[in-house]
PDB file of C-alpha atoms in Angstrom:
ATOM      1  CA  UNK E   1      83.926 139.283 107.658  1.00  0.00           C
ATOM      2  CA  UNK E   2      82.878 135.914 106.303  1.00  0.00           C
ATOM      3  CA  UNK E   3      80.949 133.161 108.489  1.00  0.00           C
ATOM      4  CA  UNK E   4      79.884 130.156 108.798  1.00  0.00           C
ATOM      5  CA  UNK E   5      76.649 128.778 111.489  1.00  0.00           C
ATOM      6  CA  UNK E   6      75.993 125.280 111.492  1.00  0.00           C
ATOM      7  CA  UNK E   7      73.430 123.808 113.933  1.00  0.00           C
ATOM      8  CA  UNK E   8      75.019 122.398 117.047  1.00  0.00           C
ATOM      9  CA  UNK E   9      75.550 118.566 117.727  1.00  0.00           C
ATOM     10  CA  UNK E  10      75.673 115.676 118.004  1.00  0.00           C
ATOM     11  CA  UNK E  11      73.081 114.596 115.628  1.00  0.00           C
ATOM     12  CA  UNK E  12      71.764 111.083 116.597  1.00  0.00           C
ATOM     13  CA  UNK E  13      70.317 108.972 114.352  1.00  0.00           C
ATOM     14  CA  UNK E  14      68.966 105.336 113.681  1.00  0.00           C
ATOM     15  CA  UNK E  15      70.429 103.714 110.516  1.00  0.00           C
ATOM     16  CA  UNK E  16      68.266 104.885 107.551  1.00  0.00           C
ATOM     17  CA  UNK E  17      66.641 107.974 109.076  1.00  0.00           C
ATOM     18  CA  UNK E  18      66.580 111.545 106.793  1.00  0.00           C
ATOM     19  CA  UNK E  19      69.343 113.531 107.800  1.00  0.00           C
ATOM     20  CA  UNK E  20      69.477 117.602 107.361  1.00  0.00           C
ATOM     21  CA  UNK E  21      72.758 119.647 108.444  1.00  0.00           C
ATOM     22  CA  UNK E  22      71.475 122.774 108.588  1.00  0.00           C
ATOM     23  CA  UNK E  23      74.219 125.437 107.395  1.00  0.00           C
ATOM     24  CA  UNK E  24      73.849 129.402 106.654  1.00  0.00           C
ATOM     25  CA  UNK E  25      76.321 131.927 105.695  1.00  0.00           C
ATOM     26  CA  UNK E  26      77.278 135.776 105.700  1.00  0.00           C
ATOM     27  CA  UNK E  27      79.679 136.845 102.851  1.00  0.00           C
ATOM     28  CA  UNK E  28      80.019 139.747 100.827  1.00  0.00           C
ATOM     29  CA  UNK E  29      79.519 138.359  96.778  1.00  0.00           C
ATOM     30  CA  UNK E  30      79.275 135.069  95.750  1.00  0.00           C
ATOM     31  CA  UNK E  31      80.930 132.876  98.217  1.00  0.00           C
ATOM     32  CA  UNK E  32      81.660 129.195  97.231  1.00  0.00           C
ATOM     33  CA  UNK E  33      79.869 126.804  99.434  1.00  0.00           C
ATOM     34  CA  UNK E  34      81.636 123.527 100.972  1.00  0.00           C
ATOM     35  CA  UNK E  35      80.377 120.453 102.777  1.00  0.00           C
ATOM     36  CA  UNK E  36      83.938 118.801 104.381  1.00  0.00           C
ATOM     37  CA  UNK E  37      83.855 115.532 106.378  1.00  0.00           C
ATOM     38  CA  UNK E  38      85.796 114.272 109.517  1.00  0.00           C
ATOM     39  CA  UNK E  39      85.876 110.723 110.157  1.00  0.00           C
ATOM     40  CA  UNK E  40      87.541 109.951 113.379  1.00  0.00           C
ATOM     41  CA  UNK E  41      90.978 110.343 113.513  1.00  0.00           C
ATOM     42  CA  UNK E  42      91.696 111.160 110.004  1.00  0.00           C
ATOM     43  CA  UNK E  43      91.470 114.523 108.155  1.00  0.00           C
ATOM     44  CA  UNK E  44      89.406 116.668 106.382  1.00  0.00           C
ATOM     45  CA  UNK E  45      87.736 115.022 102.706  1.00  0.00           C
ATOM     46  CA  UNK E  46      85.527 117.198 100.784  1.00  0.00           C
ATOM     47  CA  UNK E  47      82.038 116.140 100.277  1.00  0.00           C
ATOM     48  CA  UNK E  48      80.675 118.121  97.916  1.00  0.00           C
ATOM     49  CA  UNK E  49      79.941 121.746  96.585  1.00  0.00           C
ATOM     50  CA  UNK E  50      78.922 124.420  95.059  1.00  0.00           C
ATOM     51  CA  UNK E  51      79.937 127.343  93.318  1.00  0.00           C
ATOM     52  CA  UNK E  52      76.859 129.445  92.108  1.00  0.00           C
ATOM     53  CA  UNK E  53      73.311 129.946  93.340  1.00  0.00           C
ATOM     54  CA  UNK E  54      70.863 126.854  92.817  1.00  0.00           C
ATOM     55  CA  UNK E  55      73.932 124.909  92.216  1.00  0.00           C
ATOM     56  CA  UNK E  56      73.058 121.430  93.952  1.00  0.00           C
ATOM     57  CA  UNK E  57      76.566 119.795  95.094  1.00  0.00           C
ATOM     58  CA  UNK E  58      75.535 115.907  95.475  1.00  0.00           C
ATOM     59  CA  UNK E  59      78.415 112.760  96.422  1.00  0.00           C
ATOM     60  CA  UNK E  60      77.614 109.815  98.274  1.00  0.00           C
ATOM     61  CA  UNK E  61      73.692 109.930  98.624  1.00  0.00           C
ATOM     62  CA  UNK E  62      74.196 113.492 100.362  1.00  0.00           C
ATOM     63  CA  UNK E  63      72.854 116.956  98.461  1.00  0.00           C
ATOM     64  CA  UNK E  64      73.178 120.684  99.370  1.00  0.00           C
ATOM     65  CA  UNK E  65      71.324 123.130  97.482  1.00  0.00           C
ATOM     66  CA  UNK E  66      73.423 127.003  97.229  1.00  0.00           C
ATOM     67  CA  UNK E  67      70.274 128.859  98.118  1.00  0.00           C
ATOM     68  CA  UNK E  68      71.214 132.673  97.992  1.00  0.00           C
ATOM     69  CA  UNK E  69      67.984 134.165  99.148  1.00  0.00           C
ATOM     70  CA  UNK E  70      68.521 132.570 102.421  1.00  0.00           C
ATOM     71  CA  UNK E  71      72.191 131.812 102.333  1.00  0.00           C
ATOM     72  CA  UNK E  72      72.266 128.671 103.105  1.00  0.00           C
ATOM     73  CA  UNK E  73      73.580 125.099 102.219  1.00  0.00           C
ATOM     74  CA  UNK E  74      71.917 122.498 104.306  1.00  0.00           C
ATOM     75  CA  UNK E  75      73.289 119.042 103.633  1.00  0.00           C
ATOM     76  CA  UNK E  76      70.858 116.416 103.603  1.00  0.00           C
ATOM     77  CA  UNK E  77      70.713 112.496 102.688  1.00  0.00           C
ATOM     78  CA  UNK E  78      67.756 110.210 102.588  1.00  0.00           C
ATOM     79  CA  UNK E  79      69.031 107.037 104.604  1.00  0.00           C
ATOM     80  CA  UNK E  80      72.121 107.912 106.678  1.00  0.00           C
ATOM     81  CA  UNK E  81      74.525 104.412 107.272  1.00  0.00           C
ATOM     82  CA  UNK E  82      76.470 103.965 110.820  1.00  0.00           C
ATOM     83  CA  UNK E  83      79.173 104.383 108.830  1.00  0.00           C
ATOM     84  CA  UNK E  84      78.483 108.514 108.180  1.00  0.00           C
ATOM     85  CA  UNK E  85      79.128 108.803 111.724  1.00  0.00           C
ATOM     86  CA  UNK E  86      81.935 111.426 111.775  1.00  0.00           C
ATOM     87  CA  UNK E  87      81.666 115.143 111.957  1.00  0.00           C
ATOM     88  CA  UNK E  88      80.584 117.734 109.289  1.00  0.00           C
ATOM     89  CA  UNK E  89      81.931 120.875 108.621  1.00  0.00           C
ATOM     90  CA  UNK E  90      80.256 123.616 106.260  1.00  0.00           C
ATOM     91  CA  UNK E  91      82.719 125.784 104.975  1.00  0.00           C
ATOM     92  CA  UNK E  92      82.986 128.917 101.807  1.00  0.00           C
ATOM     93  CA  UNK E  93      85.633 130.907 100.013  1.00  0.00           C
ATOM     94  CA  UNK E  94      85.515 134.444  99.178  1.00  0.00           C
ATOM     95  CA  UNK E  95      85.366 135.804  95.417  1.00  0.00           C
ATOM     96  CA  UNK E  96      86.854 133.997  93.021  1.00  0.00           C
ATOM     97  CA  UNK E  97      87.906 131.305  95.371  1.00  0.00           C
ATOM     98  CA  UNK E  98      90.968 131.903  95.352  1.00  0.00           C
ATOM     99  CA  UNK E  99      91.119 132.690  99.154  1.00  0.00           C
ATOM    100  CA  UNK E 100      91.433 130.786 102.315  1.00  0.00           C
ATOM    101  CA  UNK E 101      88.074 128.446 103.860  1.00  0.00           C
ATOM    102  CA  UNK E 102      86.456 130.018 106.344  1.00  0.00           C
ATOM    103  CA  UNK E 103      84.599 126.688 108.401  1.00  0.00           C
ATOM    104  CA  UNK E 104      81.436 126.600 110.240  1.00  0.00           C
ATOM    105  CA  UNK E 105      82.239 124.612 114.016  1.00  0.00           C
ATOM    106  CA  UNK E 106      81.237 121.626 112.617  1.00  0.00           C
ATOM    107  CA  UNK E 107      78.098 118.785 113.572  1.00  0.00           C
ATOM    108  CA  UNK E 108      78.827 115.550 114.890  1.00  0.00           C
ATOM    109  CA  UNK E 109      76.952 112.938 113.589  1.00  0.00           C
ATOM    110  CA  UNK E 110      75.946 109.773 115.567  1.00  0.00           C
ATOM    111  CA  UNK E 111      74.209 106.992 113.532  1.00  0.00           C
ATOM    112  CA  UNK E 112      73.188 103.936 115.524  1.00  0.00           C
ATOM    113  CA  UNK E 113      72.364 100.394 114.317  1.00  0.00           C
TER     114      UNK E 113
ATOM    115  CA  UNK V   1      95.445 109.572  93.187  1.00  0.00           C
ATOM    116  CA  UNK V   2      97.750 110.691  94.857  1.00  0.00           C
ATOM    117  CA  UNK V   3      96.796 112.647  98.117  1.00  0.00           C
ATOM    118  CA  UNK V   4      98.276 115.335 100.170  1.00  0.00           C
ATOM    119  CA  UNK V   5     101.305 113.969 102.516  1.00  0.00           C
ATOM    120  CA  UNK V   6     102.039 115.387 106.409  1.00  0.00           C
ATOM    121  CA  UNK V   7     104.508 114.462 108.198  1.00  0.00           C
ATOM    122  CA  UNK V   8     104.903 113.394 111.019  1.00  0.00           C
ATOM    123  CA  UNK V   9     101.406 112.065 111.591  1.00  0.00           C
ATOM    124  CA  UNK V  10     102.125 112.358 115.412  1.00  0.00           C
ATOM    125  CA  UNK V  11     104.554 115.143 117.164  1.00  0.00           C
ATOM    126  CA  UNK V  12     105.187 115.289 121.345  1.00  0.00           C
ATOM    127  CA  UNK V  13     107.119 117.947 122.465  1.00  0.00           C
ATOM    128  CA  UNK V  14     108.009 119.657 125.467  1.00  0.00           C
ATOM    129  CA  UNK V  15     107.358 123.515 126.280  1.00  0.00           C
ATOM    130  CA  UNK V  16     109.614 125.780 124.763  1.00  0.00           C
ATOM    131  CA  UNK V  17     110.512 123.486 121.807  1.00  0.00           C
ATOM    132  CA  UNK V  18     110.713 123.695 118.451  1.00  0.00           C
ATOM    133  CA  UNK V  19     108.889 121.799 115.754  1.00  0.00           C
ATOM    134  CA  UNK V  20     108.584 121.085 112.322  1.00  0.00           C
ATOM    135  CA  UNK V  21     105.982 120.070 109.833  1.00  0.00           C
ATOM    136  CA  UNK V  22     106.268 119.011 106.472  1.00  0.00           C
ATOM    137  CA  UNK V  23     103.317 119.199 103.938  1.00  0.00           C
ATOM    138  CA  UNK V  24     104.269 117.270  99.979  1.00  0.00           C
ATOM    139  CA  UNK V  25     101.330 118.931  97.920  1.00  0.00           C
ATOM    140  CA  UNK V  26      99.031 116.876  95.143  1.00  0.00           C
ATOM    141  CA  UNK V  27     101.374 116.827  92.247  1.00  0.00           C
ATOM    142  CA  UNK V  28     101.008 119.682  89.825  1.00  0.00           C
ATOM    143  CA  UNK V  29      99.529 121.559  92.516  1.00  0.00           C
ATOM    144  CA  UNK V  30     100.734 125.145  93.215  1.00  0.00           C
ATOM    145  CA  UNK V  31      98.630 126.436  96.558  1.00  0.00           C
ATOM    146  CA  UNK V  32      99.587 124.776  99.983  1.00  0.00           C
ATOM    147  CA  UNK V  33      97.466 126.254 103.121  1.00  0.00           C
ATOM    148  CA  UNK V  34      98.193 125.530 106.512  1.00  0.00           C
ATOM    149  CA  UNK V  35      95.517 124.812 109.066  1.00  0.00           C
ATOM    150  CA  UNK V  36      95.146 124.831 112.873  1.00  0.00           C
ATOM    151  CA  UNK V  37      92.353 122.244 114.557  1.00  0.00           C
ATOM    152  CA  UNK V  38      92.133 122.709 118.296  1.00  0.00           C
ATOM    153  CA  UNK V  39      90.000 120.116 120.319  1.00  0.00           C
ATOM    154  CA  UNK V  40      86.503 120.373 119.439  1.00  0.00           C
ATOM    155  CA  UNK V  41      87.065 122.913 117.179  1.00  0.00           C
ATOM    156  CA  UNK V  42      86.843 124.243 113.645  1.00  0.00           C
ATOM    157  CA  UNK V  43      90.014 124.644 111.554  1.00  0.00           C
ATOM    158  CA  UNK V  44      91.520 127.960 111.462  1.00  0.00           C
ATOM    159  CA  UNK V  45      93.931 129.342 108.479  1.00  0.00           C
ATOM    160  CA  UNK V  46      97.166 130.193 109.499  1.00  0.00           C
ATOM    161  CA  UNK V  47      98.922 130.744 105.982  1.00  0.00           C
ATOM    162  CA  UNK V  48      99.193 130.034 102.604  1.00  0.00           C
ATOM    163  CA  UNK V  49     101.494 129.924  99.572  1.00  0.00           C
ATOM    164  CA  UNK V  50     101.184 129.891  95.864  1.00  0.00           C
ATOM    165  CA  UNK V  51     104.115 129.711  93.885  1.00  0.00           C
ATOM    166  CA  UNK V  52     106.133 129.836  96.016  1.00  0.00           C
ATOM    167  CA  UNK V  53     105.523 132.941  97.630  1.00  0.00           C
ATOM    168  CA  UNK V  54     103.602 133.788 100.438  1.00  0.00           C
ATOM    169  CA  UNK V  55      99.789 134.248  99.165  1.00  0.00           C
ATOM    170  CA  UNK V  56      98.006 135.277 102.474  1.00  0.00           C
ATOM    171  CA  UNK V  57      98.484 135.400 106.114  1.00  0.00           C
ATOM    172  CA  UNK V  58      95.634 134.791 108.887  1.00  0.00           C
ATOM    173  CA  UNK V  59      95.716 133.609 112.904  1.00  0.00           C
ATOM    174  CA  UNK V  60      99.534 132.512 112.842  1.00  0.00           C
ATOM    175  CA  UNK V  61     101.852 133.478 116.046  1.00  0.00           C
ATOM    176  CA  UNK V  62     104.827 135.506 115.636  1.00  0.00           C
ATOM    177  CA  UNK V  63     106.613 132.755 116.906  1.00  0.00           C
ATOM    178  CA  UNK V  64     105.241 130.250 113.596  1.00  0.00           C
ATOM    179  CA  UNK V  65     106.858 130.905 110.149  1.00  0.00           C
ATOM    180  CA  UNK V  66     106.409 128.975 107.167  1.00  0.00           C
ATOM    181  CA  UNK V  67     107.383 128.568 103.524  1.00  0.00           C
ATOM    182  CA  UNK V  68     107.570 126.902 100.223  1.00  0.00           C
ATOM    183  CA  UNK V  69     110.259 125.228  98.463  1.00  0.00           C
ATOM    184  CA  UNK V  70     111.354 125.115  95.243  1.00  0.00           C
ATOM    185  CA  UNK V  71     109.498 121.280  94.810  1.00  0.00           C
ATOM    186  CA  UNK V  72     105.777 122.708  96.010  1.00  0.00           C
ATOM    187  CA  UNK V  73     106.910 121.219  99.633  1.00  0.00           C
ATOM    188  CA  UNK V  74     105.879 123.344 102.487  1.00  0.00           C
ATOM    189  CA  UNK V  75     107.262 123.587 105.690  1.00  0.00           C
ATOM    190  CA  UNK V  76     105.604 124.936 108.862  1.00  0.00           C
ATOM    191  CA  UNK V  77     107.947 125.979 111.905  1.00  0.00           C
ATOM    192  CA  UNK V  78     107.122 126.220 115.362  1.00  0.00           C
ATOM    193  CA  UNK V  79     109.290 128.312 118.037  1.00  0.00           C
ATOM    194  CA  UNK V  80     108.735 129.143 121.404  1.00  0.00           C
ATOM    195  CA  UNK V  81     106.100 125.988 121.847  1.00  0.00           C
ATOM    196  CA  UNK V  82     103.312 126.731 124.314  1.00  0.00           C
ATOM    197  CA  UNK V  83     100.791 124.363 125.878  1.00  0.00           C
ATOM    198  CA  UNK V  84      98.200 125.747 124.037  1.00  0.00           C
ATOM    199  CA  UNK V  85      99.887 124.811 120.677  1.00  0.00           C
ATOM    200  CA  UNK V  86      98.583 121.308 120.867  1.00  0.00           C
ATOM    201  CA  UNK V  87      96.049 120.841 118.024  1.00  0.00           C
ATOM    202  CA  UNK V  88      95.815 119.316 114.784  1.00  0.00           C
ATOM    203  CA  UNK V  89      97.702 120.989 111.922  1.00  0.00           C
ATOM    204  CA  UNK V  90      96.246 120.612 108.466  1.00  0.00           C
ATOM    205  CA  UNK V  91      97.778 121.060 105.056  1.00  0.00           C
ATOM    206  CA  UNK V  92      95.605 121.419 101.921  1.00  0.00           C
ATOM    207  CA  UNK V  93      96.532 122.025  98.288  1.00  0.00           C
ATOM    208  CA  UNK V  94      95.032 122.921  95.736  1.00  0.00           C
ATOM    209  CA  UNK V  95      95.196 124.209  92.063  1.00  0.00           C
ATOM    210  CA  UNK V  96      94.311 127.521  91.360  1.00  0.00           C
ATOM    211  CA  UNK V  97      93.091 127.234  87.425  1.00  0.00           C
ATOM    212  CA  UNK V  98      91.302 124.153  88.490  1.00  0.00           C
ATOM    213  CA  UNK V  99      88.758 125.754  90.448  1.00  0.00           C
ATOM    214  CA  UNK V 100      91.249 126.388  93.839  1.00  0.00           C
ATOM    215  CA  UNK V 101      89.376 123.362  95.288  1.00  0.00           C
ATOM    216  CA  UNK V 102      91.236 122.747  98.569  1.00  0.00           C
ATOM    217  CA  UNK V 103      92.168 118.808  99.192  1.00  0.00           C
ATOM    218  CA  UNK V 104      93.377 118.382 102.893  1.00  0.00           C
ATOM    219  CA  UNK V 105      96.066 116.021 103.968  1.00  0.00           C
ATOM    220  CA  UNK V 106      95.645 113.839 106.971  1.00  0.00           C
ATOM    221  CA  UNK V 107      97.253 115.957 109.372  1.00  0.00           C
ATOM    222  CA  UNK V 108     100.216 116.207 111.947  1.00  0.00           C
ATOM    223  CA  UNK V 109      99.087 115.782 115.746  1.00  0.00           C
ATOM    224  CA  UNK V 110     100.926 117.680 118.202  1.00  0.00           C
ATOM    225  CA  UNK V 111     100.768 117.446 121.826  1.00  0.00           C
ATOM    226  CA  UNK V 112     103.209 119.870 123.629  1.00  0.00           C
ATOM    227  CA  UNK V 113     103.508 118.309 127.471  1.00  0.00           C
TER     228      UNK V 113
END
């Protein structure tokens, strides 16, 4: 079935440091690719995504490329803020997308000051 | 804009309790999906609904049945209530000619004591 690996947190940080998410999948077509964020205490808010190879989601000063020769959709962003702190979840939908969102366990991020 | 609506935001109940959750979809919406958050750990689809009828099924207990009404609200109901029902319940919605992107309400908290 479809799946989701995202490297393990937390991710610590200092304010303005390069962040990279790493994210890879395993699904049979052409999955669509999802970057969902957690802040704490609240729900799920999409981030960005994309829906076809080399498709580059981008929202907020964060990217993710839909790479299919490696499967994978790492998120990145050039100068992380204390206030990304929350936790990131990488998630897809099978064919069509008209299916359910199958997550990755998620990466906490920790940005200090 | 107006966003996806769970309630209640916070649920305690005892063992062997009953509970219900509500889920009021984006407007003009016609998907609703139910999620399950544990601590720590990555939503898991329980069930969803389009039009009205049941759409698809995933890691929902026998004693958990759902449905949607007539005005796109969806209920989730919870039998039998076990420690290990404590977690985070999502709803998300979303609109199936519009891409099926899935927009997540804040979620309902339940502890079971």
């Amino acid at each position: 079935g479809d799946s989701v690996t995202q490297m393990e947190g937390p991710v610590t940080l200092s304010e303005e440091a390069f962040l990279t998410i790493n994210c890879t999948y395993t699904a049979t077509g052409y999955p669509s690719l999802f970057w969902y964020v957690q802040y704490p205490g609240e729900g799920l808010q999409l981030l960005l995504k994309a829906t076809k190879a080399d498709d580059k989601g981008s929202n907020k000063g964060f990217e993710a490329t839909y790479r299919k020769e490696t499967t994978s959709f790492h998120l990145e962003k050039g100068s992380v803020q204390v206030s990304d702190s929350a936790v990131y979840f990488c998630a897809l939908t099978g064919l069509g997308g008209y299916s359910t969102l199958t997550f990755g366990k998620g990466t906490m991020l920790l940005v200090s000051p | 804009a107006a966003g996806v609506i769970q309630s209640p935001r916070h649920l305690i109940k005892e063992k062997r309790e009953t509970a219900t959750l509500k889920c009021y979809p984006i407007p003009r919406h016609d998907t609703v999906y139910w999620y399950q958050q544990g601590p720590g750990q990555d939503p898991q689809f329980l069930i969803s609904f389009y039009e009205k009828m049941q759409s698809d099924k995933g890691s929902i207990p026998d004693r958990f049945s759902a449905q949607q009404f007539s005005d796109y609200h969806s209920e989730l109901n919870m039998s039998s209530l076990e420690l290990g029902d404590s977690a985070l319940y999502f709803c998300a919605s979303s609109l199936r000619q519009a891409g099926d992107i899935q927009y997540f309400g804040a979620g309902t908290r339940l502890s079971v004591l």
